[in-house]
Coordinates of C-alpha atoms in Angstrom, one line a residue:
M145 CA 0.0 -0.2 -0.3
K146 CA 1.4 3.8 -0.7
A147 CA 1.6 5.7 1.9
R148 CA -1.1 8.2 0.7
D149 CA -3.3 5.1 1.0
S150 CA -6.4 5.8 4.2
V151 CA -6.0 3.7 7.3
E152 CA -9.8 3.1 7.2
L153 CA -9.3 1.5 3.4
V154 CA -7.0 -0.6 4.5
S155 CA -8.6 -2.1 7.1
A156 CA -11.6 -2.4 5.9
L157 CA -9.9 -5.0 3.2
A158 CA -8.0 -6.4 6.0
S159 CA -11.0 -7.3 7.7
C160 CA -11.8 -9.9 4.6
R161 CA -8.1 -11.0 4.5
T162 CA -9.8 -14.7 5.2
A163 CA -12.1 -14.5 2.1
F164 CA -9.1 -13.3 0.0
V165 CA -7.0 -16.5 1.2
G166 CA -10.3 -18.7 0.7
V167 CA -10.5 -16.9 -2.9
A168 CA -6.5 -17.6 -3.2
A169 CA -6.9 -21.3 -2.3
M170 CA -9.9 -21.6 -4.9
S171 CA -7.9 -20.0 -7.4
G172 CA -4.9 -22.4 -6.8
L173 CA -7.3 -25.1 -7.3
V174 CA -9.1 -23.5 -10.0
N175 CA -6.2 -23.8 -12.4
V176 CA -4.9 -26.7 -11.4
L177 CA -8.2 -28.2 -12.5
Y178 CA -8.1 -25.9 -16.1
L179 CA -5.5 -28.3 -16.4
T180 CA -7.9 -31.0 -17.3
G181 CA -8.4 -30.0 -21.0
S182 CA -5.1 -30.2 -22.1
F183 CA -4.2 -33.6 -20.6
F184 CA -7.4 -35.0 -21.3
M185 CA -6.4 -34.4 -25.4
L186 CA -3.2 -35.7 -24.6
E187 CA -4.6 -39.4 -23.5
V188 CA -7.1 -38.9 -26.2
Y189 CA -4.4 -39.0 -28.8
D190 CA -1.3 -41.1 -27.1
R191 CA -3.9 -43.6 -25.2
V192 CA -6.7 -43.4 -26.4
I193 CA -6.6 -43.7 -30.4
P194 CA -3.7 -45.8 -30.7
S195 CA -5.5 -48.5 -28.1
R196 CA -8.7 -48.0 -30.0
S197 CA -10.0 -48.8 -26.3
V198 CA -13.6 -47.5 -25.5
P199 CA -13.4 -48.3 -22.6
T200 CA -10.6 -46.4 -22.1
L201 CA -12.3 -43.2 -23.7
V202 CA -15.3 -43.5 -21.2
G203 CA -13.4 -43.4 -18.3
L204 CA -11.4 -40.3 -19.2
C205 CA -14.9 -38.4 -20.4
V206 CA -16.5 -39.4 -17.3
L207 CA -13.5 -38.3 -15.1
A208 CA -13.5 -34.8 -17.4
L209 CA -16.8 -34.4 -16.5
V210 CA -16.4 -34.8 -13.0
L211 CA -13.3 -32.4 -13.0
Y212 CA -15.2 -30.0 -15.0
A213 CA -18.2 -30.0 -13.0
F214 CA -15.9 -29.2 -9.7
Q215 CA -14.3 -26.4 -12.0
G216 CA -17.4 -24.7 -12.4
L217 CA -18.4 -25.5 -8.7
L218 CA -15.7 -23.8 -7.3
E219 CA -15.6 -20.7 -9.9
T220 CA -19.2 -20.2 -8.7
L221 CA -18.1 -19.9 -5.5
R222 CA -15.0 -18.0 -5.8
A223 CA -17.3 -15.1 -7.7
R224 CA -19.6 -15.3 -4.9
V225 CA -17.0 -14.5 -2.2
L226 CA -16.0 -12.3 -4.1
A227 CA -19.3 -10.6 -4.3
R228 CA -19.7 -10.8 -0.8
V229 CA -16.2 -9.3 -0.1
G230 CA -17.2 -6.1 -1.7
A231 CA -21.1 -6.3 0.2
A232 CA -18.6 -6.1 3.1
L233 CA -16.3 -3.3 2.0
D234 CA -19.7 -1.3 1.5
E235 CA -21.0 -2.3 4.9
S236 CA -18.0 -1.2 6.5
L237 CA -17.3 1.8 4.7
S238 CA -20.9 3.3 3.1
G239 CA -21.7 5.4 6.9
R240 CA -18.4 6.8 7.0
V241 CA -18.9 7.8 3.3
F242 CA -22.3 9.3 3.7
D243 CA -21.3 11.1 6.8
I244 CA -18.4 12.8 4.0
V245 CA -21.0 13.7 1.8
V246 CA -22.9 15.2 4.8
R247 CA -20.1 17.0 6.6
A248 CA -18.3 18.0 2.8
P249 CA -19.9 21.1 2.0
L250 CA -20.0 22.4 6.0
K251 CA -16.1 21.6 6.0
G252 CA -15.6 23.3 2.6
A253 CA -14.2 19.7 1.1
A254 CA -16.7 19.2 -1.4
P255 CA -15.7 17.8 -4.8
G256 CA -17.7 19.3 -7.5
D257 CA -20.4 16.3 -7.5
G258 CA -21.1 15.8 -4.3
L259 CA -22.4 12.5 -4.8
L260 CA -19.1 11.2 -6.2
P261 CA -17.8 9.3 -3.0
L262 CA -20.5 7.4 -3.2
R263 CA -19.5 6.6 -6.5
D264 CA -16.6 5.9 -5.7
L265 CA -17.6 3.0 -3.2
D266 CA -20.0 1.6 -5.9
S267 CA -16.9 1.8 -8.2
L268 CA -14.4 -0.1 -5.6
R269 CA -17.3 -2.6 -4.5
A270 CA -18.5 -3.5 -8.0
F271 CA -14.5 -3.9 -8.8
L272 CA -14.2 -6.4 -6.4
G273 CA -17.4 -7.8 -6.8
G274 CA -16.6 -8.6 -10.6
S275 CA -13.9 -10.7 -12.7
G276 CA -11.3 -8.2 -12.1
P277 CA -9.6 -9.6 -9.0
S278 CA -10.1 -13.2 -10.5
A279 CA -7.8 -12.3 -13.1
F280 CA -5.3 -11.2 -10.6
F281 CA -5.3 -14.1 -8.9
D282 CA -5.0 -16.1 -11.6
L283 CA -1.9 -14.5 -13.2
P284 CA 0.6 -16.1 -10.4
W285 CA -0.1 -19.7 -12.2
M286 CA 0.8 -18.6 -15.3
P287 CA 4.8 -19.5 -14.2
V288 CA 3.2 -22.9 -13.4
Y289 CA 1.6 -23.4 -16.8
L290 CA 4.7 -21.5 -18.7
L291 CA 7.2 -24.9 -16.8
I292 CA 4.5 -27.5 -17.8
C293 CA 4.7 -26.4 -21.8
F294 CA 8.4 -26.3 -21.4
L295 CA 8.3 -29.9 -20.3
F296 CA 6.2 -30.8 -22.6
H297 CA 8.8 -29.1 -25.1
P298 CA 11.4 -26.4 -24.7
V299 CA 10.7 -24.8 -28.0
I300 CA 6.5 -24.5 -26.9
G301 CA 7.6 -23.3 -23.4
L302 CA 10.1 -20.7 -25.3
A303 CA 6.9 -19.8 -27.5
A304 CA 4.6 -19.4 -24.3
L305 CA 7.4 -17.3 -22.6
V306 CA 7.5 -15.0 -25.4
G307 CA 4.0 -14.5 -25.6
A308 CA 3.9 -13.8 -22.1
A309 CA 6.4 -10.9 -22.3
V310 CA 4.4 -9.4 -24.9
L311 CA 1.0 -9.7 -23.3
A312 CA 2.7 -8.1 -20.0
T313 CA 3.9 -5.5 -22.3
L314 CA 0.5 -4.7 -23.5
A315 CA -0.9 -4.5 -20.3
L316 CA 1.7 -1.9 -19.0
L317 CA 0.9 -0.1 -22.3
T318 CA -2.6 0.1 -21.5
D319 CA -2.2 1.6 -17.8
R320 CA -0.5 3.9 -19.4
A321 CA -2.5 5.2 -22.2
T322 CA -6.0 4.5 -20.3
R323 CA -4.6 6.7 -17.4
R324 CA -5.0 10.1 -18.4
P325 CA -7.9 9.7 -20.5
A326 CA -9.5 8.1 -17.6
Q327 CA -9.1 10.9 -15.5
T328 CA -10.1 13.3 -18.3
A329 CA -13.4 11.8 -18.1
T330 CA -14.0 12.0 -14.7
G331 CA -13.1 15.5 -14.6
H332 CA -15.9 15.8 -17.3
G333 CA -18.3 14.2 -15.8
L334 CA -18.2 16.1 -12.3
R335 CA -18.8 18.7 -14.5
R336 CA -21.5 17.3 -16.1
N337 CA -23.2 16.2 -13.4
G338 CA -23.0 19.4 -11.3
L339 CA -24.4 21.0 -14.1
A340 CA -27.6 18.5 -14.3
E341 CA -28.2 18.9 -10.5
A342 CA -28.1 22.8 -10.8
G343 CA -30.8 22.7 -13.3
R344 CA -32.8 20.2 -11.3
R345 CA -32.9 22.4 -8.4
N346 CA -33.5 25.7 -10.2
A347 CA -36.3 24.2 -12.6
E348 CA -38.6 26.7 -12.1
V349 CA -36.0 30.0 -12.4
L350 CA -35.1 28.1 -15.9
A351 CA -38.1 27.4 -17.4
A352 CA -39.4 31.4 -15.8
L353 CA -36.8 33.4 -17.9
G354 CA -36.8 31.2 -20.8
M355 CA -33.2 29.8 -19.8
Q356 CA -33.7 26.2 -20.1
G357 CA -32.3 26.3 -23.4
R358 CA -28.9 28.0 -23.1
F359 CA -28.5 25.7 -20.2
S360 CA -29.3 22.9 -21.8
T361 CA -26.9 24.3 -24.5
R362 CA -24.2 24.1 -21.6
W363 CA -25.1 20.9 -20.7
G364 CA -24.8 19.5 -24.2
Q365 CA -21.1 20.8 -24.2
A366 CA -20.2 19.5 -20.9
N367 CA -21.9 16.4 -21.7
G368 CA -20.4 15.9 -24.9
D369 CA -16.6 16.8 -23.6
Y370 CA -17.6 13.8 -21.3
C371 CA -18.6 11.0 -23.9
L372 CA -15.6 12.4 -26.3
A373 CA -13.1 11.3 -23.3
Q374 CA -14.9 8.5 -21.8
Q375 CA -15.1 7.3 -25.7
R376 CA -11.3 7.9 -26.2
A377 CA -10.8 5.9 -23.0
S378 CA -13.0 3.2 -23.9
D379 CA -11.5 2.6 -27.5
I380 CA -7.9 2.7 -26.1
A381 CA -8.7 -0.4 -23.7
G382 CA -11.0 -1.7 -26.2
G383 CA -8.2 -1.7 -28.6
F384 CA -5.5 -2.9 -26.3
S385 CA -7.8 -5.7 -24.9
A386 CA -8.6 -6.4 -29.1
A387 CA -4.7 -6.7 -29.7
S388 CA -4.5 -9.0 -27.0
K389 CA -7.0 -11.4 -28.0
V390 CA -5.8 -11.6 -31.4
F391 CA -2.5 -12.0 -30.6
R392 CA -2.8 -15.1 -27.5
M393 CA -5.4 -16.3 -31.0
A394 CA -2.4 -16.0 -33.3
L395 CA 0.0 -17.2 -30.5
Q396 CA -2.3 -20.7 -29.9
S397 CA -2.5 -21.7 -33.8
G398 CA 1.1 -20.7 -33.9
V399 CA 1.9 -23.5 -31.2
L400 CA -0.4 -25.6 -32.8
A401 CA 1.9 -24.9 -36.2
L402 CA 4.7 -25.6 -33.8
G403 CA 3.5 -28.7 -32.0
A404 CA 2.8 -30.3 -35.8
T405 CA 6.4 -29.3 -36.4
L406 CA 7.9 -31.2 -33.8
V407 CA 5.8 -34.4 -34.4
I408 CA 6.6 -34.2 -38.0
N409 CA 10.7 -34.6 -36.8
G410 CA 9.2 -37.0 -34.4
Q411 CA 10.6 -34.9 -31.3
A412 CA 6.7 -35.3 -29.8
S413 CA 3.9 -37.0 -29.7
A414 CA 0.6 -36.1 -31.7
G415 CA -1.2 -35.5 -28.5
I416 CA 1.0 -33.1 -27.8
I417 CA -0.2 -30.8 -30.4
I418 CA -3.5 -30.2 -28.8
A419 CA -2.3 -30.2 -25.5
S420 CA 0.4 -27.8 -25.8
S421 CA -2.0 -25.5 -27.7
I422 CA -4.3 -25.5 -25.1
L423 CA -2.3 -25.2 -22.4
V424 CA -0.3 -22.0 -24.1
A425 CA -3.4 -20.3 -24.1
R426 CA -5.0 -20.9 -20.7
A427 CA -1.1 -19.8 -19.8
L428 CA -1.8 -16.4 -21.1
A429 CA -5.6 -16.0 -20.4
P430 CA -5.2 -14.4 -17.4
A431 CA -2.9 -11.9 -18.7
E432 CA -5.4 -11.4 -21.4
L433 CA -8.4 -10.9 -18.8
A434 CA -6.6 -8.7 -16.6
I435 CA -6.3 -6.4 -19.7
A436 CA -9.8 -6.7 -20.4
N437 CA -10.9 -5.7 -17.4
W438 CA -8.0 -2.9 -16.8
K439 CA -10.4 0.2 -17.3
G440 CA -12.4 -1.1 -14.5
F441 CA -9.3 -1.5 -12.3
V442 CA -7.9 1.7 -13.3
Q443 CA -11.6 3.6 -12.0
A444 CA -11.3 1.8 -9.1
R445 CA -7.7 2.8 -8.2
Q446 CA -9.1 6.7 -8.8
S447 CA -11.6 6.1 -6.4
W448 CA -9.3 4.3 -3.8
A449 CA -6.8 7.8 -4.4
R450 CA -9.9 9.9 -4.2
L451 CA -11.2 8.0 -0.5
S452 CA -8.1 8.2 0.9
D453 CA -7.8 11.8 0.6
L454 CA -11.1 12.8 1.6
F455 CA -10.7 10.4 4.7
A456 CA -7.5 11.8 5.3
R457 CA -8.8 15.4 4.9
M458 CA -11.9 14.4 7.1
P459 CA -10.8 11.8 9.4
A460 CA -13.4 10.6 11.9
G461 CA -12.9 12.3 15.4
A462 CA -13.8 10.5 18.7
R463 CA -17.0 10.7 20.1
P464 CA -16.5 13.4 23.0
H465 CA -17.8 12.7 26.6
A466 CA -21.1 13.3 26.8
L467 CA -22.6 16.4 28.5
P468 CA -25.7 17.5 30.7
A469 CA -28.8 19.1 28.5
P470 CA -27.4 23.4 28.7
T471 CA -29.9 25.1 30.9
R472 CA -28.4 27.9 31.4
A473 CA -26.5 30.3 28.9
L474 CA -25.2 30.9 25.5
Q475 CA -21.8 32.6 25.3
V476 CA -19.5 33.8 22.1
E477 CA -16.3 35.0 23.0
S478 CA -14.7 37.0 20.5
L479 CA -15.7 35.1 17.2
S480 CA -14.4 35.3 13.7
V481 CA -15.9 33.3 11.1
A482 CA -14.9 32.2 7.5
P483 CA -17.1 29.9 5.3
P484 CA -15.6 26.8 4.9
G485 CA -12.7 26.3 2.9
T486 CA -11.6 30.1 2.6
Q487 CA -9.6 32.1 4.3
R488 CA -11.8 35.3 4.0
L489 CA -13.5 36.8 7.4
V490 CA -17.4 37.3 7.4
V491 CA -17.8 37.7 10.9
Q492 CA -15.3 39.4 13.0
D493 CA -14.4 39.3 16.7
V494 CA -18.4 39.2 18.3
S495 CA -18.6 38.8 21.9
L496 CA -22.1 38.1 23.7
A497 CA -23.7 36.3 26.5
L498 CA -27.7 35.3 26.3
Q499 CA -29.4 33.5 29.7
A500 CA -32.0 31.5 29.6
G501 CA -35.5 33.1 28.8
Q502 CA -33.9 36.1 26.5
G503 CA -34.3 36.4 22.8
L504 CA -32.2 38.3 20.2
G505 CA -32.8 39.7 17.3
I506 CA -29.9 40.3 14.7
I507 CA -30.5 43.1 12.1
G508 CA -28.1 44.4 9.5
P509 CA -28.0 44.9 5.9
S510 CA -27.1 42.7 3.0
A511 CA -24.0 40.7 3.5
S512 CA -23.2 42.2 7.3
G513 CA -22.7 38.5 8.4
K514 CA -26.0 37.6 10.0
S515 CA -26.0 34.3 8.6
S516 CA -23.0 33.1 8.6
L517 CA -23.2 34.1 12.7
V518 CA -25.9 32.0 13.2
R519 CA -24.1 29.1 11.0
A520 CA -21.8 29.3 13.7
L521 CA -23.9 29.5 16.7
V522 CA -25.6 26.4 15.3
G523 CA -22.1 24.7 14.8
V524 CA -22.5 23.9 11.3
W525 CA -19.3 26.6 10.4
P526 CA -16.5 26.2 12.7
A527 CA -15.2 29.0 14.4
F528 CA -12.0 30.7 12.6
R529 CA -10.9 32.3 16.2
G530 CA -13.2 32.5 19.5
K531 CA -15.4 30.3 21.4
V532 CA -19.0 29.3 21.7
R533 CA -20.1 27.9 24.5
L534 CA -23.1 26.6 26.0
D535 CA -23.2 26.8 29.9
G536 CA -19.8 26.9 29.9
A537 CA -18.2 24.2 27.2
A538 CA -17.3 24.8 23.6
L539 CA -19.5 23.7 21.3
D540 CA -16.5 21.4 19.7
Q541 CA -16.8 19.4 23.1
W542 CA -20.2 18.2 21.8
A543 CA -21.2 15.4 19.5
A544 CA -23.6 16.5 16.9
D545 CA -26.3 14.0 17.5
D546 CA -25.8 14.5 21.6
L547 CA -26.2 18.3 20.8
G548 CA -28.9 18.3 17.8
P549 CA -31.8 17.5 20.0
H550 CA -30.7 21.0 22.0
L551 CA -30.8 22.7 19.2
G552 CA -33.7 23.8 17.1
F553 CA -32.6 25.4 13.5
L554 CA -35.2 26.8 10.8
P555 CA -32.6 28.4 7.9
Q556 CA -33.1 30.8 5.4
E557 CA -34.1 28.2 2.7
V558 CA -35.9 25.2 4.4
E559 CA -35.4 22.3 3.3
L560 CA -37.8 19.4 3.8
F561 CA -37.4 15.8 3.3
A562 CA -39.4 12.9 1.4
G563 CA -41.6 11.6 3.6
T564 CA -44.9 12.3 5.9
V565 CA -45.4 16.1 7.4
A566 CA -45.3 14.2 10.9
E567 CA -41.5 12.3 10.5
N568 CA -40.5 16.0 9.2
I569 CA -41.9 17.2 12.1
A570 CA -40.3 14.9 14.4
R571 CA -36.7 15.3 12.4
F572 CA -37.4 11.5 11.5
D573 CA -36.9 10.0 15.0
P574 CA -38.4 6.6 15.0
E575 CA -39.1 6.8 18.4
A576 CA -41.1 10.0 18.2
S577 CA -44.5 9.4 20.0
A578 CA -47.4 11.5 18.2
E579 CA -47.8 13.4 21.5
G580 CA -44.0 15.2 20.8
V581 CA -44.8 15.7 17.5
I582 CA -48.2 17.4 17.7
A583 CA -46.7 19.2 20.7
A584 CA -44.3 20.9 18.2
A585 CA -46.7 21.3 15.2
R586 CA -49.3 23.4 18.0
A587 CA -45.9 25.4 19.5
A588 CA -45.3 26.4 16.0
G589 CA -49.6 27.6 15.5
V590 CA -48.9 24.8 12.4
H591 CA -51.4 21.8 14.2
E592 CA -54.5 23.4 12.5
L593 CA -52.9 23.8 8.9
I594 CA -51.3 20.1 9.0
L595 CA -55.2 19.0 10.0
R596 CA -56.3 20.8 6.6
L597 CA -54.2 18.7 4.7
S598 CA -55.5 15.6 2.7
E599 CA -54.4 13.3 5.3
G600 CA -53.3 15.3 8.2
Y601 CA -50.2 14.6 10.1
D602 CA -49.4 11.4 7.5
T603 CA -49.5 13.4 4.4
R604 CA -46.8 12.6 2.4
I605 CA -44.7 15.3 0.9
G606 CA -41.8 14.6 -1.9
E607 CA -38.2 15.6 -1.8
G608 CA -37.7 19.3 -1.0
G609 CA -41.3 19.6 0.8
A610 CA -42.8 19.0 -2.8
G611 CA -46.6 19.2 -2.7
L612 CA -46.2 22.2 -0.1
S613 CA -46.7 25.8 -0.4
A614 CA -43.4 27.9 0.6
G615 CA -45.1 29.3 3.7
Q616 CA -46.3 25.9 4.7
R617 CA -43.0 24.6 4.1
Q618 CA -41.8 27.3 6.3
R619 CA -44.2 26.8 8.9
V620 CA -43.5 23.0 9.2
G621 CA -39.8 23.9 9.1
L622 CA -40.9 26.2 12.4
A623 CA -42.5 22.8 13.8
R624 CA -39.3 20.9 13.1
A625 CA -37.1 23.3 14.9
L626 CA -39.2 23.4 18.2
Y627 CA -39.7 19.7 18.3
G628 CA -38.8 18.3 21.5
E629 CA -38.5 22.1 23.4
P630 CA -35.0 22.6 22.3
F631 CA -33.3 25.1 24.8
L632 CA -31.6 27.1 21.9
V633 CA -33.9 27.9 18.9
F634 CA -32.2 29.5 15.7
L635 CA -34.9 31.3 13.1
D636 CA -33.2 32.6 9.9
E637 CA -35.7 34.9 8.1
P638 CA -38.8 32.8 10.0
N639 CA -41.2 34.9 8.6
A640 CA -40.2 35.3 4.9
N641 CA -43.2 33.1 3.4
L642 CA -45.6 34.2 5.8
D643 CA -49.2 36.0 6.2
A644 CA -50.5 37.8 9.3
E645 CA -51.7 34.5 10.7
G646 CA -48.3 32.3 10.1
E647 CA -46.4 35.4 11.5
N648 CA -49.0 35.7 14.6
A649 CA -48.2 32.4 15.5
L650 CA -44.7 32.9 14.7
T651 CA -44.4 35.4 17.3
Q652 CA -46.4 33.0 20.0
A653 CA -43.8 30.6 19.2
I654 CA -40.9 32.3 20.0
L655 CA -42.4 34.1 23.3
G656 CA -43.2 30.5 24.1
V657 CA -39.5 29.4 23.5
R658 CA -38.6 32.0 26.2
R659 CA -41.1 31.2 28.7
R660 CA -40.3 28.1 29.2
G661 CA -36.6 28.6 29.9
G662 CA -34.9 28.2 26.3
I663 CA -33.1 30.7 24.2
C664 CA -34.0 32.2 20.6
V665 CA -32.2 33.5 18.1
V666 CA -34.2 35.7 15.5
I667 CA -32.6 36.9 12.1
A668 CA -34.9 40.0 11.2
H669 CA -36.1 41.1 7.7
R670 CA -39.5 42.3 8.6
P671 CA -40.0 44.4 11.9
S672 CA -42.8 41.6 13.0
A673 CA -40.3 39.2 13.7
L674 CA -38.7 41.5 16.3
A675 CA -42.0 41.7 18.5
A676 CA -41.3 38.8 20.6
V677 CA -37.4 39.1 21.5
D678 CA -36.3 41.9 24.1
L679 CA -32.6 42.2 22.5
I680 CA -31.0 43.1 19.2
L681 CA -27.7 43.1 18.3
M682 CA -26.9 45.0 14.5
M683 CA -24.2 44.1 12.0
A684 CA -22.7 45.7 9.4
D685 CA -19.6 44.6 7.7
G686 CA -19.2 41.3 9.6
R687 CA -18.9 43.2 12.8
A688 CA -21.6 44.0 16.0
Q689 CA -22.2 47.5 15.9
A690 CA -24.7 47.9 19.0
F691 CA -25.8 45.1 21.0
G692 CA -28.2 45.7 24.2
P693 CA -32.2 45.8 25.2
K694 CA -34.6 46.4 21.6
D695 CA -36.0 49.7 22.2
E696 CA -32.3 51.5 23.1
V697 CA -30.5 49.7 20.3
L698 CA -33.7 50.1 17.9
K699 CA -33.4 53.8 18.8
R700 CA -30.2 54.3 18.0
V701 CA -29.6 52.7 14.7
L702 CA -32.9 54.0 13.3
R703 CA -32.0 57.4 14.2
P704 CA -34.1 59.8 11.9
A705 CA -30.6 60.9 10.5
S706 CA -29.9 57.5 9.4
V707 CA -32.9 56.9 7.1
P708 CA -32.7 58.2 4.0
V709 CA -35.6 60.5 3.3
E710 CA -37.3 58.5 0.7
A711 CA -37.2 55.5 2.5
R712 CA -39.0 56.7 5.4
P713 CA -42.8 56.3 5.9
A714 CA -44.8 58.7 4.4
S715 CA -47.1 58.6 7.4
G716 CA -44.2 59.7 10.4
P717 CA -41.2 58.5 12.5
T718 CA -40.5 54.9 12.2
P719 CA -42.7 53.9 15.6
P720 CA -40.5 52.1 18.5
G721 CA -40.3 48.6 17.9
S722 CA -40.3 48.9 14.1
A723 CA -37.4 48.9 12.0
S724 CA -36.6 50.9 8.5
P725 CA -35.9 49.1 5.7
G726 CA -32.0 50.1 5.5
P727 CA -30.4 47.6 8.7
L728 CA -33.2 44.9 8.3
Q729 CA -31.9 43.6 4.8
E730 CA -31.6 39.3 4.1
S731 CA -28.2 38.3 4.4
A732 CA -26.5 37.2 1.5

């Protein structure tokens, strides 16, 4: 193994060591049984035909049939064992790979195609479960066949040795010639899949703005590049595979002619002609099969390298010691935040403290860092500098599965998952109770709305919340955030798609979190979202400009001089508790 190989990948393969030993043993028996055809022909020509003995012929036929049946049984068993080795590798690594697929975007380590790690695992499993490993297990038996060829006659052995050298050269040339085209095809495939996924996500925009044709053209160009690269790789691999096959057939005929020459000159028996031809063909078959499977081997090798790199960049951390549920405070200490994978700070040196029962509204113009700050407070973005603490414990001291039940999060873009409304509210907890789901829905003020759906809480929705309106998705997302009465609730533009009834329910939900001793943080775009909070944080250019009681901060940031004339309400000055459009803009 190379130094770059992941310990996890090596360990997963090492766990199948016993199966590989069994496959090697079966391969040995199979290759011994491959001699059946050669020795059968040798006996028929050298023993049966001269003696004209039918009983001997029948005995040889029965023996050959038994050996062939045993060979077929072993090959079937070997194929099944290899298929289960691939399945075992998948079972061992699939959870880790899925974890990387989910975590990579949060760490800035995602490939262009977010599902590429899963495809790489599929590629490894398919190669291990195919005929490729069998060819490599058969390769060590080539010297045995060559030795038997030399025992038949040195000239036949020399011909087989030359043929093996030619096939080995073809294998090396195949590797060199297909490596770069295969890498190029993978790169074009990533771009093609990325464009297809972007088109799927933005289907409405493409249709509404008449962009579908132009976007289709871009995708077509990427798909054409991918197909050309794939075609080139296939052409090269197919060409070498055909060359090796033709060479082996020609060599087999040449050995027949060579055997006939030896018989004519009295240097060998007649049976040598057929037996040596079959034996030479069998000796070179593993090399030919390896060349035929070389494309799959190259793809598997590239997949192995990419997974090794991802595993190294995103190691599986040890599970932290379990901590008690947070109940007292949230502290933010000189927090600076950069988007994953970059060094550009979008939040700088923000400090604040919130106690149980308080509500914080975060306001500010677009691109002021509001949403980035919340992502760091939730823990989905790592802190570049500083700490976020819950009851004194930093977020990195919590395992995500342990912290999740104590957090509620409603992002700007609400994403629901395929399943029932109840499953989405319960965060797909298999042990969720109906009472807990209904309590969360009531807390979000969405219980009556859900009852009006076709099947109530059992109404099935599609991926992304298909089947619900934007406002319904947002309110179901709010219920999901409130499920289990979490201590910390973060709401990013929670009223963006709500009507008056929904906004009233939102206000009551925030007050409900505070009344039960929780902390609620709200990013505000419209002033109505601030009605239930008591503290305000004003953000601008990634820095905290003001923090304190709501009325004091709003009076300071909404001074008449700070509001452009054209932005002031026509009816008079801005009332307390409201906000001008300026500082309450949605963050990017």
